[in-house]
């Protein structure tokens, strides 16, 4: 089955630590995205990548970093510079073109303890 | 009823009623729109899409209406069921440097009472 896999489903981070969220897709999509969702809120774009070895900042990139070394993988690191990291993180991918739907993973819920 | 404010807009309906969820968009040049459904603790899933050369598109129990004059989309769900309880987002691709980035509206929480 093709799809997007995010791991872990739940993640706990101590203050001052960096953590990395995994996102893997086998849909052969060029574009991948990371969104943050806070309770009762919409999806805000953190970073996106349209092609391997290239990525762009979204609306709320501060305190986050990404890499895109392989087409299938787009990990997100939440650094200690992110002051309020507790949220639900969603990874998505799309095919190229304007009329294409986004496929989402099941999300990672990050909690700072 | 529907409430707006700091919290997600919410629509409460009885099972069997029809539901209408609304969405306003700002970019008059947008020519493709998608509705997504997000169940609690899960990622959003595609429901239905519509292109700007259409004003209506129907799926199974769902209909999307597009009014380009007032930049408004609506999602109609017929005979709403408890399994329809979820947050619904409208989305449009945002053009940036030759790419199209899925951009989501605020979302509406649909609560279906048995």
Short mmCIF file of C-alpha atoms in Angstrom, two decimals:
data_model
loop_
_atom_site.label_atom_id
_atom_site.label_comp_id
_atom_site.label_asym_id
_atom_site.label_seq_id
_atom_site.Cartn_x
_atom_site.Cartn_y
_atom_site.Cartn_z
CA UNK A 1 0.00 0.00 0.00
CA UNK A 2 1.30 3.45 -0.89
CA UNK A 3 1.24 6.13 1.74
CA UNK A 4 3.04 8.30 4.23
CA UNK A 5 4.40 7.01 7.50
CA UNK A 6 5.20 9.25 10.42
CA UNK A 7 6.99 8.09 13.53
CA UNK A 8 6.77 8.08 16.40
CA UNK A 9 3.07 8.64 17.05
CA UNK A 10 3.81 10.17 20.47
CA UNK A 11 7.03 11.90 21.49
CA UNK A 12 8.07 13.48 24.74
CA UNK A 13 10.87 16.00 24.90
CA UNK A 14 12.65 17.56 27.81
CA UNK A 15 13.27 21.28 27.75
CA UNK A 16 16.48 22.12 25.89
CA UNK A 17 16.55 18.92 23.83
CA UNK A 18 16.42 18.55 20.07
CA UNK A 19 14.11 15.86 18.71
CA UNK A 20 13.65 14.53 15.19
CA UNK A 21 10.33 13.47 13.70
CA UNK A 22 10.41 10.96 10.90
CA UNK A 23 8.38 11.13 7.67
CA UNK A 24 8.66 8.56 4.89
CA UNK A 25 6.57 8.24 1.72
CA UNK A 26 6.42 5.59 -0.99
CA UNK A 27 4.11 7.50 -3.31
CA UNK A 28 7.00 8.70 -5.50
CA UNK A 29 5.97 12.28 -4.80
CA UNK A 30 8.48 15.05 -5.39
CA UNK A 31 6.98 17.51 -2.90
CA UNK A 32 6.82 17.05 0.86
CA UNK A 33 5.60 19.36 3.63
CA UNK A 34 5.57 19.75 7.40
CA UNK A 35 2.65 21.39 9.18
CA UNK A 36 2.05 22.22 12.80
CA UNK A 37 -1.42 22.01 14.31
CA UNK A 38 -2.30 23.42 17.73
CA UNK A 39 -5.52 22.46 19.54
CA UNK A 40 -8.57 23.91 17.82
CA UNK A 41 -6.43 25.50 15.12
CA UNK A 42 -5.72 25.01 11.45
CA UNK A 43 -2.55 23.78 9.78
CA UNK A 44 0.44 26.09 9.66
CA UNK A 45 3.30 25.41 7.24
CA UNK A 46 6.73 24.90 8.78
CA UNK A 47 8.91 23.79 5.86
CA UNK A 48 8.43 22.35 2.42
CA UNK A 49 10.56 20.65 -0.19
CA UNK A 50 9.77 20.45 -3.88
CA UNK A 51 12.80 18.36 -4.84
CA UNK A 52 15.62 16.38 -3.26
CA UNK A 53 18.36 18.47 -1.64
CA UNK A 54 16.23 21.60 -1.67
CA UNK A 55 13.76 22.97 0.87
CA UNK A 56 12.10 26.27 1.74
CA UNK A 57 10.88 27.92 4.92
CA UNK A 58 7.19 28.12 5.53
CA UNK A 59 5.28 30.54 7.72
CA UNK A 60 6.65 29.32 11.09
CA UNK A 61 10.12 27.90 10.39
CA UNK A 62 11.89 29.44 13.40
CA UNK A 63 13.12 26.76 15.80
CA UNK A 64 12.82 23.96 13.25
CA UNK A 65 15.16 22.39 10.70
CA UNK A 66 14.72 19.83 7.92
CA UNK A 67 16.72 17.83 5.42
CA UNK A 68 15.81 16.17 2.12
CA UNK A 69 18.60 13.80 1.23
CA UNK A 70 16.27 11.21 -0.29
CA UNK A 71 13.04 11.59 -2.23
CA UNK A 72 11.23 9.30 0.20
CA UNK A 73 12.28 11.00 3.42
CA UNK A 74 11.77 14.45 4.95
CA UNK A 75 12.67 14.46 8.66
CA UNK A 76 11.86 17.45 10.87
CA UNK A 77 14.04 18.44 13.81
CA UNK A 78 12.47 20.48 16.56
CA UNK A 79 15.36 22.35 18.13
CA UNK A 80 15.74 23.83 21.60
CA UNK A 81 15.23 27.24 19.97
CA UNK A 82 11.54 26.41 19.47
CA UNK A 83 10.04 27.90 22.62
CA UNK A 84 6.62 26.29 22.41
CA UNK A 85 7.01 22.95 20.63
CA UNK A 86 4.08 21.10 22.14
CA UNK A 87 1.77 20.45 19.17
CA UNK A 88 0.54 17.91 16.62
CA UNK A 89 2.89 17.67 13.65
CA UNK A 90 1.69 16.52 10.25
CA UNK A 91 3.75 15.52 7.25
CA UNK A 92 2.25 15.56 3.75
CA UNK A 93 3.28 14.93 0.18
CA UNK A 94 1.91 15.91 -3.22
CA UNK A 95 2.55 15.15 -6.81
CA UNK A 96 3.63 18.10 -8.95
CA UNK A 97 1.07 20.43 -10.47
CA UNK A 98 -1.69 22.66 -9.18
CA UNK A 99 -4.56 20.19 -9.19
CA UNK A 100 -3.18 17.61 -6.85
CA UNK A 101 -4.36 16.48 -3.44
CA UNK A 102 -2.13 16.27 -0.38
CA UNK A 103 -1.59 12.90 1.26
CA UNK A 104 -1.00 13.08 5.00
CA UNK A 105 0.65 10.88 7.56
CA UNK A 106 -1.08 10.06 10.83
CA UNK A 107 0.79 12.73 12.73
CA UNK A 108 3.21 12.93 15.66
CA UNK A 109 2.05 14.44 18.93
CA UNK A 110 5.01 16.14 20.60
CA UNK A 111 4.84 17.08 24.27
CA UNK A 112 7.45 18.96 26.25
CA UNK A 113 7.87 17.60 29.77
CA UNK B 1 -25.59 26.23 15.65
CA UNK B 2 -22.27 27.76 14.69
CA UNK B 3 -19.84 29.61 16.96
CA UNK B 4 -16.80 31.62 15.97
CA UNK B 5 -14.05 33.08 18.08
CA UNK B 6 -10.82 31.88 19.63
CA UNK B 7 -11.92 28.29 19.26
CA UNK B 8 -12.57 26.38 16.07
CA UNK B 9 -15.94 27.23 14.48
CA UNK B 10 -18.34 24.45 15.37
CA UNK B 11 -21.44 23.11 13.66
CA UNK B 12 -23.71 20.81 15.65
CA UNK B 13 -26.35 18.76 13.85
CA UNK B 14 -28.65 15.84 14.52
CA UNK B 15 -28.04 12.52 12.81
CA UNK B 16 -29.93 12.43 9.54
CA UNK B 17 -29.88 16.19 9.02
CA UNK B 18 -28.02 17.81 6.13
CA UNK B 19 -24.88 19.75 7.05
CA UNK B 20 -23.42 22.78 5.31
CA UNK B 21 -19.87 23.87 6.05
CA UNK B 22 -18.67 27.15 4.61
CA UNK B 23 -15.28 28.47 3.59
CA UNK B 24 -14.14 31.84 2.26
CA UNK B 25 -10.98 32.16 0.19
CA UNK B 26 -8.99 35.27 -0.59
CA UNK B 27 -7.15 34.61 -3.86
CA UNK B 28 -9.40 35.29 -6.83
CA UNK B 29 -6.82 33.62 -9.09
CA UNK B 30 -7.16 30.25 -7.34
CA UNK B 31 -8.46 27.63 -9.72
CA UNK B 32 -8.52 24.45 -7.68
CA UNK B 33 -9.99 23.69 -4.27
CA UNK B 34 -10.11 20.63 -2.04
CA UNK B 35 -12.10 19.68 1.03
CA UNK B 36 -10.39 17.50 3.65
CA UNK B 37 -11.79 15.65 6.66
CA UNK B 38 -9.68 15.25 9.80
CA UNK B 39 -10.79 12.80 12.45
CA UNK B 40 -9.49 13.22 15.98
CA UNK B 41 -5.81 12.33 16.30
CA UNK B 42 -5.39 11.57 12.61
CA UNK B 43 -4.13 13.29 9.48
CA UNK B 44 -6.55 15.01 7.08
CA UNK B 45 -8.00 12.95 4.25
CA UNK B 46 -9.26 14.05 0.84
CA UNK B 47 -13.03 14.23 0.45
CA UNK B 48 -13.76 16.04 -2.79
CA UNK B 49 -12.24 18.64 -5.10
CA UNK B 50 -13.52 21.22 -7.56
CA UNK B 51 -11.94 23.27 -10.32
CA UNK B 52 -12.76 26.92 -10.91
CA UNK B 53 -14.49 26.17 -14.22
CA UNK B 54 -17.20 24.37 -12.25
CA UNK B 55 -19.71 25.69 -9.75
CA UNK B 56 -20.86 22.35 -8.36
CA UNK B 57 -19.48 18.87 -7.94
CA UNK B 58 -21.12 15.88 -6.33
CA UNK B 59 -19.72 12.84 -4.64
CA UNK B 60 -21.21 10.19 -2.45
CA UNK B 61 -23.38 12.11 0.06
CA UNK B 62 -21.22 15.21 -0.41
CA UNK B 63 -21.58 18.20 -2.70
CA UNK B 64 -19.21 21.11 -3.08
CA UNK B 65 -20.44 24.46 -4.33
CA UNK B 66 -18.15 27.19 -5.60
CA UNK B 67 -19.18 30.84 -5.89
CA UNK B 68 -16.31 32.69 -7.51
CA UNK B 69 -18.12 36.02 -7.40
CA UNK B 70 -17.97 36.15 -3.62
CA UNK B 71 -14.99 33.77 -3.26
CA UNK B 72 -16.95 31.24 -1.27
CA UNK B 73 -16.97 27.44 -1.05
CA UNK B 74 -19.40 25.22 0.74
CA UNK B 75 -19.44 21.52 1.54
CA UNK B 76 -22.84 19.92 1.88
CA UNK B 77 -23.15 16.55 3.59
CA UNK B 78 -26.45 14.76 3.10
CA UNK B 79 -28.02 12.61 5.83
CA UNK B 80 -25.19 13.31 8.26
CA UNK B 81 -24.01 10.34 10.30
CA UNK B 82 -22.08 10.13 13.59
CA UNK B 83 -19.04 8.98 11.58
CA UNK B 84 -19.04 12.34 9.85
CA UNK B 85 -18.01 14.02 13.11
CA UNK B 86 -14.62 15.56 12.37
CA UNK B 87 -12.89 18.81 11.48
CA UNK B 88 -13.34 19.87 7.87
CA UNK B 89 -10.83 22.04 6.02
CA UNK B 90 -11.01 23.72 2.67
CA UNK B 91 -7.67 24.07 0.91
CA UNK B 92 -6.28 25.78 -2.15
CA UNK B 93 -2.82 25.57 -3.71
CA UNK B 94 -0.75 28.68 -3.08
CA UNK B 95 1.56 29.49 -5.96
CA UNK B 96 5.10 30.21 -4.83
CA UNK B 97 8.12 30.28 -7.11
CA UNK B 98 6.63 27.89 -9.63
CA UNK B 99 5.39 25.49 -6.97
CA UNK B 100 1.95 24.96 -5.50
CA UNK B 101 1.75 24.66 -1.73
CA UNK B 102 -1.40 23.25 -0.11
CA UNK B 103 -2.80 26.06 2.03
CA UNK B 104 -5.55 25.35 4.50
CA UNK B 105 -8.40 27.35 5.89
CA UNK B 106 -9.12 27.52 9.60
CA UNK B 107 -11.38 24.49 9.67
CA UNK B 108 -14.84 23.79 11.03
CA UNK B 109 -15.63 21.19 13.66
CA UNK B 110 -18.73 19.15 12.80
CA UNK B 111 -20.44 17.41 15.71
CA UNK B 112 -23.18 14.92 14.87
CA UNK B 113 -25.55 13.99 17.67
CA UNK B 114 -27.20 10.54 17.50
#
